[in-house]
Coordinates of C-alpha atoms in Angstrom, one line a residue:
Chain A
X229 CA -22.2 11.5 -12.8
X230 CA -21.4 10.8 -9.3
X231 CA -17.7 10.6 -7.9
X232 CA -16.4 7.4 -7.0
X233 CA -16.5 6.8 -3.5
X234 CA -13.3 6.2 -1.6
X235 CA -12.2 3.2 0.1
X236 CA -11.6 5.3 3.4
X237 CA -14.7 7.1 4.3
X238 CA -12.9 10.2 4.8
X239 CA -15.6 12.8 3.4
X240 CA -18.6 11.8 5.5
X241 CA -17.4 10.9 8.8
X242 CA -14.7 12.2 11.2
X243 CA -12.4 15.2 11.1
X244 CA -11.8 14.2 7.5
X245 CA -15.3 16.2 6.7
X246 CA -13.5 19.6 7.6
X247 CA -10.9 19.6 5.2
X248 CA -13.1 21.6 2.2
X249 CA -13.7 24.4 4.8
X250 CA -10.2 24.3 5.8
X251 CA -9.1 25.1 2.2
X252 CA -11.7 27.2 1.5
X253 CA -11.0 29.4 4.6
X254 CA -7.5 29.5 3.9
X255 CA -8.1 30.3 0.0
X256 CA -10.5 33.0 0.7
X257 CA -8.2 34.7 3.0
X258 CA -5.3 34.3 1.1
X259 CA -6.9 35.9 -1.9
X260 CA -8.0 38.9 -0.1
X261 CA -4.5 39.5 1.4
X262 CA -2.9 39.0 -2.1
X263 CA -5.6 41.1 -3.3
X264 CA -4.4 43.9 -0.5
X265 CA -0.9 43.3 -2.0
X266 CA -1.5 43.9 -5.5
X267 CA -3.5 47.1 -4.9
X268 CA -0.7 48.1 -2.6
X269 CA 1.8 47.4 -5.6
X270 CA -0.4 49.2 -8.1
X271 CA -0.5 52.4 -5.8
X272 CA 3.4 52.2 -5.5
X273 CA 3.4 51.9 -9.5
X274 CA 1.4 54.7 -9.8
X275 CA 3.5 56.8 -7.6
X276 CA 6.6 55.7 -9.2
X277 CA 4.9 57.3 -12.5
X278 CA 4.4 60.6 -11.2
X279 CA 7.0 62.9 -13.1
X280 CA 10.0 63.9 -11.2
X281 CA 10.4 67.7 -10.3
X282 CA 13.4 70.2 -9.6
X283 CA 13.9 73.7 -8.8
X284 CA 16.6 75.4 -10.2
X285 CA 17.6 78.8 -8.4
X286 CA 20.0 81.5 -10.1
X287 CA 21.9 83.9 -8.5
X288 CA 19.8 86.9 -7.1
X289 CA 20.5 89.9 -9.8
X290 CA 20.7 87.0 -12.7
X291 CA 19.2 89.0 -15.8
X292 CA 16.5 87.5 -18.5
X293 CA 19.3 86.3 -20.8
X294 CA 21.1 84.3 -18.0
X295 CA 17.4 82.7 -17.1
X296 CA 17.0 82.1 -20.9
X297 CA 20.3 80.5 -21.2
X298 CA 19.9 78.2 -18.4
X299 CA 16.2 77.2 -19.9
X300 CA 17.5 76.4 -22.9
X301 CA 20.3 74.1 -21.4
X302 CA 17.5 72.3 -19.3
X303 CA 14.9 72.0 -22.6
X304 CA 17.9 70.2 -23.9
X305 CA 18.7 68.1 -21.3
X306 CA 17.6 64.1 -21.4
X307 CA 14.2 63.4 -19.8
X308 CA 13.5 67.1 -19.1
X309 CA 9.5 67.6 -20.1
X310 CA 9.8 71.2 -19.8
X311 CA 11.3 74.1 -18.0
X312 CA 9.4 77.3 -16.8
X313 CA 10.7 80.3 -15.2
X314 CA 8.5 80.9 -12.2
X315 CA 7.2 84.6 -12.9
X316 CA 7.6 87.5 -10.6
X317 CA 4.3 87.5 -9.4
X318 CA 4.1 83.7 -7.9
X319 CA 7.9 84.8 -6.6
X320 CA 6.4 87.7 -4.8
X321 CA 3.4 85.1 -3.4
X322 CA 6.4 82.5 -2.5
X323 CA 8.3 84.9 -0.2
X324 CA 5.3 86.7 0.9
X325 CA 4.8 84.6 4.3
X326 CA 8.6 85.5 5.3
X327 CA 8.9 89.0 4.2
X328 CA 5.5 90.1 3.9
X329 CA 4.3 92.5 1.0
X330 CA 7.7 94.6 1.6
X331 CA 10.0 91.8 -0.2
X332 CA 8.7 92.5 -4.0
X333 CA 7.5 96.2 -3.2
X334 CA 10.9 97.4 -1.9
X335 CA 12.6 96.2 -4.8
X336 CA 14.7 93.4 -3.1
X337 CA 16.8 91.0 -5.4
X338 CA 15.2 87.8 -5.4
X339 CA 16.7 84.7 -7.2
X340 CA 15.2 83.8 -10.4
X341 CA 13.9 80.7 -10.2
X342 CA 13.1 77.6 -12.9
X343 CA 10.8 75.0 -12.5
X344 CA 11.8 71.5 -14.3
X345 CA 9.5 68.7 -14.8
X346 CA 10.9 65.6 -16.1
X347 CA 9.0 62.8 -18.1
X348 CA 6.8 60.5 -16.2
X349 CA 8.7 57.6 -14.6
X350 CA 12.6 59.3 -15.5
X351 CA 14.7 59.5 -12.8
X352 CA 17.0 62.6 -13.4
X353 CA 20.8 62.6 -12.3
X354 CA 20.9 65.7 -10.0
X355 CA 24.4 65.7 -9.7
X356 CA 25.0 65.4 -13.3
X357 CA 22.6 68.1 -14.2
X358 CA 23.6 70.4 -11.4
X359 CA 27.7 70.2 -12.9
X360 CA 26.3 70.7 -16.5
X361 CA 24.3 74.0 -15.3
X362 CA 27.3 75.4 -13.0
X363 CA 29.2 75.2 -16.3
X364 CA 27.0 77.8 -17.6
X365 CA 26.3 79.5 -14.4
X366 CA 28.8 78.8 -11.6
X367 CA 26.0 79.6 -8.5
X368 CA 23.2 77.9 -9.8
X369 CA 21.6 75.8 -7.2
X370 CA 19.3 72.9 -8.2
X371 CA 16.8 71.5 -5.6
X372 CA 14.7 68.3 -6.1
X373 CA 11.3 68.7 -4.7
X374 CA 11.0 65.5 -2.7
X375 CA 7.5 65.0 -1.2
X376 CA 7.1 66.9 2.4
X377 CA 6.4 63.3 3.9
X378 CA 7.9 60.2 2.4
X379 CA 6.0 58.0 5.1
X380 CA 3.1 56.7 3.1
X381 CA 5.0 55.2 0.2
X382 CA 7.3 53.5 3.0
X383 CA 3.9 52.6 4.6
X384 CA 2.3 51.2 1.6
X385 CA 5.4 49.3 0.8
X386 CA 5.4 47.5 4.0
X387 CA 1.7 46.8 3.9
X388 CA 2.6 45.2 0.4
X389 CA 4.9 43.0 2.0
X390 CA 2.8 42.0 5.0
X391 CA 0.1 41.5 2.8
X392 CA 1.9 39.2 0.5
X393 CA 3.5 37.0 3.7
X394 CA 0.0 36.8 5.2
X395 CA -1.1 35.6 1.6
X396 CA 1.6 32.8 2.0
X397 CA 0.9 32.2 5.7
X398 CA -2.9 31.5 5.0
X399 CA -1.8 29.3 2.5
X400 CA 0.5 27.7 4.8
X401 CA -2.2 27.1 7.5
X402 CA -4.6 25.7 5.0
X403 CA -2.0 23.1 4.6
X404 CA -0.7 22.5 7.9
X405 CA -4.6 22.2 8.7
X406 CA -5.4 19.4 6.0
X407 CA -2.1 17.9 7.0
X408 CA -3.4 17.4 10.6
X409 CA -6.6 16.3 9.8
X410 CA -4.6 13.5 7.5
X411 CA -3.0 12.5 10.6
X412 CA -5.9 12.1 12.5
X413 CA -7.9 10.8 9.9
X414 CA -4.8 7.8 9.7
X415 CA -5.2 7.1 13.0
X416 CA -9.1 7.1 13.2
X417 CA -9.3 4.9 10.2
X418 CA -6.5 2.0 11.2
X419 CA -8.8 -0.5 11.1
X420 CA -9.7 0.3 7.3
X421 CA -6.2 0.9 6.4
X422 CA -5.3 -2.2 8.1
X423 CA -8.0 -4.3 6.0
X424 CA -6.8 -2.3 2.7
X425 CA -3.3 -3.6 3.4
X426 CA -4.6 -6.9 4.2
X427 CA -6.0 -6.9 0.8
X428 CA -2.6 -6.0 -0.7
X429 CA -2.9 -2.2 -0.7
X430 CA 0.5 -0.9 -0.8
X431 CA 1.4 2.4 1.0
X432 CA 0.9 4.2 -1.8
X433 CA -2.4 3.0 -2.9
X434 CA -3.7 4.3 0.8
X435 CA -1.6 7.4 0.6
X436 CA -3.6 8.0 -2.7
X437 CA -7.0 7.7 -0.7
X438 CA -6.0 10.7 1.5
X439 CA -4.5 12.6 -1.6
X440 CA -7.7 12.0 -3.6
X441 CA -9.9 13.4 -0.8
X442 CA -7.4 16.4 -0.3
X443 CA -7.8 16.8 -4.1
X444 CA -11.6 16.4 -4.0
X445 CA -12.1 18.9 -0.9
X446 CA -9.4 20.9 -2.1
X447 CA -11.2 21.9 -5.4
X448 CA -14.6 22.3 -3.9
X449 CA -13.3 24.5 -0.9
X450 CA -10.7 26.2 -3.2
X451 CA -13.5 27.5 -5.5
X452 CA -15.8 28.3 -3.1
X453 CA -13.1 30.2 -1.1
X454 CA -12.1 31.6 -4.3
X455 CA -15.7 32.8 -5.4
X456 CA -16.2 34.4 -1.5
X457 CA -13.2 36.4 -1.8
X458 CA -14.1 37.4 -5.3
X459 CA -17.5 39.0 -4.2
X460 CA -16.1 40.5 -1.3
X461 CA -13.5 42.2 -3.5
X462 CA -15.9 43.5 -6.2
X463 CA -18.2 44.8 -3.6
X464 CA -15.1 46.5 -2.2
X465 CA -14.1 48.1 -5.5
X466 CA -18.1 48.9 -6.1
X467 CA -18.2 50.6 -2.7
X468 CA -14.9 52.2 -3.2
X469 CA -16.4 53.8 -6.6
X470 CA -19.5 54.6 -5.7
X471 CA -18.4 56.6 -2.3
X472 CA -15.3 57.8 -3.5
X473 CA -13.3 56.2 -1.1
X474 CA -10.2 55.8 -3.0
X475 CA -9.7 52.3 -2.1
X476 CA -8.5 50.9 -5.5
X477 CA -6.2 53.0 -7.8
X478 CA -7.4 53.5 -10.9
X479 CA -10.6 51.2 -11.7
X480 CA -9.7 48.1 -9.3
X481 CA -7.7 44.9 -9.8
X482 CA -6.3 44.6 -13.3
X483 CA -6.6 41.5 -15.0
X484 CA -3.2 40.3 -14.6
X485 CA -4.1 40.7 -10.8
X486 CA -7.1 38.3 -11.2
X487 CA -5.2 35.9 -13.1
X488 CA -2.6 36.2 -10.1
X489 CA -5.2 35.5 -7.5
X490 CA -7.0 32.8 -9.5
X491 CA -3.9 30.8 -9.1
X492 CA -4.2 30.9 -5.3
X493 CA -6.8 28.2 -5.3
X494 CA -4.9 26.0 -7.5
X495 CA -1.9 25.9 -5.5
X496 CA -3.3 25.4 -2.5
X497 CA -5.4 22.3 -3.7
X498 CA -1.7 21.3 -5.0
X499 CA 0.0 22.0 -2.0
X500 CA -2.5 20.3 0.3
X501 CA -2.9 17.2 -1.9
X502 CA 1.0 17.0 -1.5
X503 CA 0.9 17.4 1.8
X504 CA -2.1 14.6 2.4
X505 CA 0.2 12.1 0.4
X506 CA 3.2 12.8 2.3
X507 CA 1.6 12.4 5.8
X508 CA -0.3 9.5 5.2
X509 CA 2.7 7.8 3.5
X510 CA 5.0 8.7 6.4
X511 CA 2.4 7.7 9.0
X512 CA 2.0 4.2 7.1
X513 CA 5.9 3.8 6.7
X514 CA 6.2 4.6 10.4
X515 CA 3.2 2.1 11.5
X516 CA 4.6 -0.8 9.2
Chain B
X816 CA 7.3 -28.8 -11.1
X817 CA 3.6 -29.3 -11.9
X818 CA 1.2 -26.8 -10.5
X819 CA -0.2 -29.1 -7.8
X820 CA 3.3 -30.0 -6.5
X821 CA 4.0 -26.0 -6.0
X822 CA 4.1 -25.1 -2.2
X823 CA 2.1 -22.4 -1.3
X824 CA 2.6 -22.0 2.3
X825 CA 5.1 -23.4 4.6
X826 CA 5.0 -22.7 8.4
X827 CA 8.3 -24.0 10.2
X828 CA 8.2 -23.9 14.1
X829 CA 5.9 -20.5 14.2
X830 CA 4.9 -19.2 17.3
X831 CA 2.8 -16.3 18.1
X832 CA 1.7 -14.0 21.0
X833 CA -0.2 -10.6 21.0
X834 CA 1.7 -7.7 22.3
X835 CA 3.5 -8.8 25.5
X836 CA 1.0 -11.6 26.0
X837 CA 1.3 -15.2 26.2
X838 CA 2.0 -17.4 23.5
X839 CA -1.3 -18.5 21.5
X840 CA 0.3 -20.2 18.8
X841 CA 3.0 -23.0 19.4
X842 CA 5.6 -24.7 17.3
X843 CA 3.2 -24.6 14.3
X844 CA 4.2 -26.6 11.3
X845 CA 2.3 -26.6 8.2
X846 CA 2.5 -27.1 4.4
X847 CA 0.0 -26.0 2.0
X848 CA 0.5 -27.1 -1.6
X849 CA -1.1 -25.2 -4.6
X850 CA -4.9 -26.7 -5.1
X851 CA -4.7 -28.3 -1.8
X852 CA -8.0 -28.0 0.7
X853 CA -7.8 -28.2 4.3
X854 CA -10.7 -27.8 7.0
X855 CA -9.3 -26.2 10.2
X856 CA -11.1 -27.3 13.3
X857 CA -10.7 -26.9 17.1
X858 CA -13.1 -25.2 19.9
X859 CA -13.1 -21.5 20.5
X860 CA -10.4 -20.0 21.8
X861 CA -8.1 -22.9 20.3
X862 CA -6.0 -20.4 18.0
X863 CA -7.8 -20.9 14.5
X864 CA -8.5 -17.7 13.6
X865 CA -4.7 -16.5 15.1
X866 CA -3.5 -18.9 12.8
X867 CA -5.3 -17.5 9.9
X868 CA -4.1 -14.2 10.8
X869 CA -0.6 -15.2 11.0
X870 CA -0.7 -16.9 7.5
X871 CA -2.7 -13.7 6.1
X872 CA 0.3 -11.9 7.6
X873 CA -2.0 -9.6 9.5
X874 CA 0.4 -10.3 12.6
X875 CA 3.8 -10.8 13.4
X876 CA 5.3 -14.2 14.6
X877 CA 7.4 -14.3 17.7
X878 CA 9.1 -17.4 16.4
X879 CA 9.9 -19.6 13.5
X880 CA 9.6 -18.5 9.7
X881 CA 6.8 -18.4 7.3
X882 CA 7.2 -19.3 3.4
X883 CA 4.6 -17.6 1.0
X884 CA 4.6 -18.5 -2.6
X885 CA 8.3 -19.8 -2.2
X886 CA 9.6 -16.4 -0.4
X887 CA 10.5 -16.2 3.2
X888 CA 8.3 -13.3 4.3
X889 CA 10.8 -12.1 6.8
X890 CA 12.7 -9.3 5.8
X891 CA 10.6 -8.5 3.0
X892 CA 9.7 -4.7 2.5
X893 CA 6.2 -3.2 2.7
X894 CA 5.8 -3.3 -1.2
X895 CA 6.9 -6.9 -1.3
X896 CA 4.8 -7.9 1.3
X897 CA 1.6 -6.2 -0.2
X898 CA 2.4 -7.9 -3.1
X899 CA 2.2 -11.1 -1.6
X900 CA -1.1 -10.4 0.5
X901 CA -2.6 -9.8 -3.1
X902 CA -2.4 -13.5 -4.0
X903 CA -4.4 -14.1 -0.6
X904 CA -8.0 -13.9 -0.4
X905 CA -9.6 -13.9 3.1
X906 CA -13.0 -14.0 4.4
X907 CA -13.1 -12.6 8.0
X908 CA -15.1 -14.3 10.5
X909 CA -16.7 -10.9 11.6
X910 CA -16.6 -10.2 7.6
X911 CA -15.2 -6.5 7.9
X912 CA -17.1 -5.0 5.1
X913 CA -16.9 -1.2 4.5
X914 CA -20.3 0.3 5.4
X915 CA -19.9 3.3 3.6
X916 CA -19.5 1.3 0.2
X917 CA -22.1 -0.7 -1.9
X918 CA -22.2 -4.3 -1.8
X919 CA -20.6 -4.0 -5.3
X920 CA -17.9 -1.6 -4.3
X921 CA -17.2 -3.8 -1.5
X922 CA -16.3 -6.7 -3.8
X923 CA -14.7 -4.6 -6.4
X924 CA -12.4 -3.5 -3.6
X925 CA -9.5 -6.0 -4.1
X926 CA -9.4 -5.8 -7.9
X927 CA -8.9 -2.0 -7.7
X928 CA -6.2 -2.8 -5.1
X929 CA -4.9 -5.0 -7.9
X930 CA -5.0 -2.4 -10.4
X931 CA -7.5 -4.0 -12.6
X932 CA -9.4 -1.3 -15.1
X933 CA -12.9 -0.6 -14.3
X934 CA -14.6 -2.0 -17.3
X935 CA -13.2 -5.1 -16.0
X936 CA -14.0 -4.7 -12.5
X937 CA -17.6 -4.1 -13.4
X938 CA -17.6 -7.3 -15.8
X939 CA -16.3 -9.6 -13.0
X940 CA -18.1 -8.0 -10.1
X941 CA -21.1 -8.0 -11.7
X942 CA -20.6 -11.9 -13.1
X943 CA -20.0 -13.0 -9.3
X944 CA -22.8 -11.5 -7.8
X945 CA -25.1 -12.6 -10.3
X946 CA -23.8 -16.1 -9.7
X947 CA -24.1 -15.9 -6.0
X948 CA -27.8 -14.6 -6.4
X949 CA -26.8 -11.1 -5.0
X950 CA -27.0 -9.1 -8.1
X951 CA -30.1 -7.1 -6.7
X952 CA -28.1 -6.4 -3.7
X953 CA -25.2 -4.6 -5.4
X954 CA -26.1 -1.3 -5.1
X955 CA -26.9 -1.7 -1.0
X956 CA -24.3 -0.8 1.5
X957 CA -23.7 -3.8 4.3
X958 CA -26.0 -2.0 7.0
X959 CA -29.0 -2.6 4.8
X960 CA -28.2 -6.6 4.4
X961 CA -28.7 -9.5 6.4
X962 CA -25.9 -11.1 8.4
X963 CA -26.4 -14.1 5.8
X964 CA -26.2 -11.7 2.9
X965 CA -23.3 -9.8 4.4
X966 CA -21.2 -13.2 4.7
X967 CA -21.8 -13.8 1.1
X968 CA -20.4 -10.3 0.1
X969 CA -17.5 -11.1 2.1
X970 CA -17.1 -14.4 0.5
X971 CA -17.4 -12.5 -2.8
X972 CA -14.8 -10.2 -1.9
X973 CA -12.1 -13.0 -1.2
X974 CA -12.4 -15.0 -4.0
X975 CA -13.0 -12.3 -6.7
X976 CA -9.6 -12.0 -7.5
X977 CA -9.1 -16.0 -7.7
X978 CA -6.7 -16.1 -5.2
X979 CA -3.8 -18.7 -5.1
X980 CA -4.5 -19.3 -1.1
X981 CA -8.0 -18.7 0.1
X982 CA -8.3 -18.7 4.2
X983 CA -11.6 -18.6 5.2
X984 CA -12.8 -18.3 8.9
X985 CA -16.2 -19.9 9.5
X986 CA -17.3 -18.4 6.1
X987 CA -20.8 -20.4 6.0
X988 CA -21.8 -19.9 9.8
X989 CA -24.5 -17.7 8.5
X990 CA -26.1 -19.0 5.4
X991 CA -28.8 -21.3 5.1
X992 CA -28.0 -24.8 3.8
X993 CA -28.8 -24.2 0.0
X994 CA -26.6 -21.1 0.0
X995 CA -23.7 -23.1 2.3
X996 CA -23.8 -25.5 -0.6
X997 CA -23.4 -23.1 -3.1
X998 CA -20.6 -21.5 -1.5
X999 CA -18.6 -25.1 -0.8
X1000 CA -19.3 -25.4 -4.7
X1001 CA -17.3 -22.2 -5.0
X1002 CA -14.5 -23.0 -2.8
X1003 CA -14.0 -26.8 -4.2
X1004 CA -14.2 -25.2 -7.7
X1005 CA -11.4 -22.8 -6.6
X1006 CA -9.6 -25.6 -5.1
X1007 CA -10.0 -27.5 -8.3
X1008 CA -8.4 -24.7 -10.3
X1009 CA -5.2 -24.9 -8.2
X1010 CA -6.5 -22.3 -5.1
X1011 CA -5.0 -23.5 -1.9
X1012 CA -7.9 -23.5 0.6
X1013 CA -7.9 -23.3 4.4
X1014 CA -11.4 -23.3 6.0
X1015 CA -11.9 -22.9 9.5
X1016 CA -15.3 -24.3 10.7
X1017 CA -17.1 -25.4 13.7
X1018 CA -20.0 -27.3 11.5
X1019 CA -19.3 -31.2 11.7
X1020 CA -22.1 -31.7 8.9
X1021 CA -19.6 -30.1 6.4
X1022 CA -16.7 -32.0 7.4
X1023 CA -19.3 -35.1 6.9
X1024 CA -20.3 -33.8 3.5
X1025 CA -16.7 -33.1 2.3
X1026 CA -14.3 -35.1 3.1
X1027 CA -11.2 -33.0 2.8
X1028 CA -8.3 -33.5 5.1
X1029 CA -8.7 -31.8 8.5
X1030 CA -6.1 -30.0 10.4
X1031 CA -7.1 -29.6 14.3
X1032 CA -6.1 -26.8 16.4
X1033 CA -5.7 -27.9 20.3
X1034 CA -4.7 -25.0 22.7
X1035 CA -2.5 -23.0 20.3
X1036 CA -1.0 -26.4 18.8
X1037 CA -1.6 -28.0 15.2
X1038 CA -2.1 -31.6 14.6
X1039 CA -3.8 -33.6 12.0
X1040 CA -7.3 -34.7 12.7
X1041 CA -10.1 -36.7 11.4
X1042 CA -13.4 -37.3 11.7
X1043 CA -13.6 -39.7 14.7
X1044 CA -11.6 -37.1 16.5
X1045 CA -14.0 -35.5 19.6
X1046 CA -12.1 -32.0 18.6
X1047 CA -13.1 -32.6 14.9
X1048 CA -16.5 -33.1 15.7
X1049 CA -17.4 -30.0 17.6
X1050 CA -20.5 -28.4 16.9

């Protein structure tokens, strides 16, 4: 069944026919931007799930019994997945860049080290752990193994914020576009609007014509924009997987991300309809 | 008060000018009761259309007062004005049909504005179009209709709500005699059922055949006329 023709010829003529393309473009861009934000968010969450790692250094000359006591204490500490002394061979490799093979060979006293790995997602209290260890071994040193370069995480956080902001802006541009089209249409169809008012149409009735037009175009444009963006995203996921580009963490976007993306056209349609109604209503009130 | 005694329209010393131009209507006094029928005559440019536009609340007046259905229209808000306008049917001289709608939807427009259900719209419009012999034209848009057919559609749109006041600006000028008689029957039937009718015409023949009171517009002023008046006999 065809849809009922509106009293105002907004769909077929004038600037009104651009409404659905404005909504389609805004939706498509907003969905893509939000997908980028979702991917950035997933990446950050994955980074946060990486287990924290500490290195505990005992004073040079500490014996196996002291090392074992510290390891036992560490293993009993909250959140510790495992604590493992670094063996002598590995220690020799660590000091080799500075001392050459002389370090281990000449029997230099090298501080015993213990690698401590925590449960994924657990954030250790390094101060409290250090204090507990010093009660057992006063000269112990605890160092957190931070990533050498913290900038990637910061950049991803910024990307997430920018992408989310861009998504909001694209929706905003779409709404502003429809508002501008409504404003122009109100002027272009002043004669028809006058006729409707002559027949007793209240401002609400006329404004609803613009709102209905925005909803119809919004639904068509929103659906088109979403499908277009979804095709682009699926193609990107496929390409990323096929060529190992690492564009998407895990297996692409999660179902919850797709639900979030699907909300974008709905919000766009609602906001554009509201904008059309308000702009038309205000325009009619001013003209009255 | 008997329905026929009810005053539908009262103009008191109404004058009107378009924008900053000269006055086109001067000190118009007019009272129409429910069920009254008046012909409005006068030469082109005398102000007939302007008077109809004033009564239809299309243009603001510069002086005087308008009382419609017992309410002074000055100071009414847009919603109240809209409610008054819904009780008025207007046949525009230039029809003012919407070209993107079918004849059916053009006629249905006032009903939809009045919030009538689609079932009732369908029934009422179909009945009226059939009575006017336009049922086959219902799905056609105005550009595909002849001038006479457009005029009939414009009349149908004006009367579909059975208005309390009907303002018709040359409603018979483009139809053949047979259809003109049918339209006059429609107008007189509405008048008989309580609609106040004000019909602007240039047709002396119409005035001869239907002996309703005549109002003459002369250079923006209104006066009672008669068939013997040379202005009333303009054709």
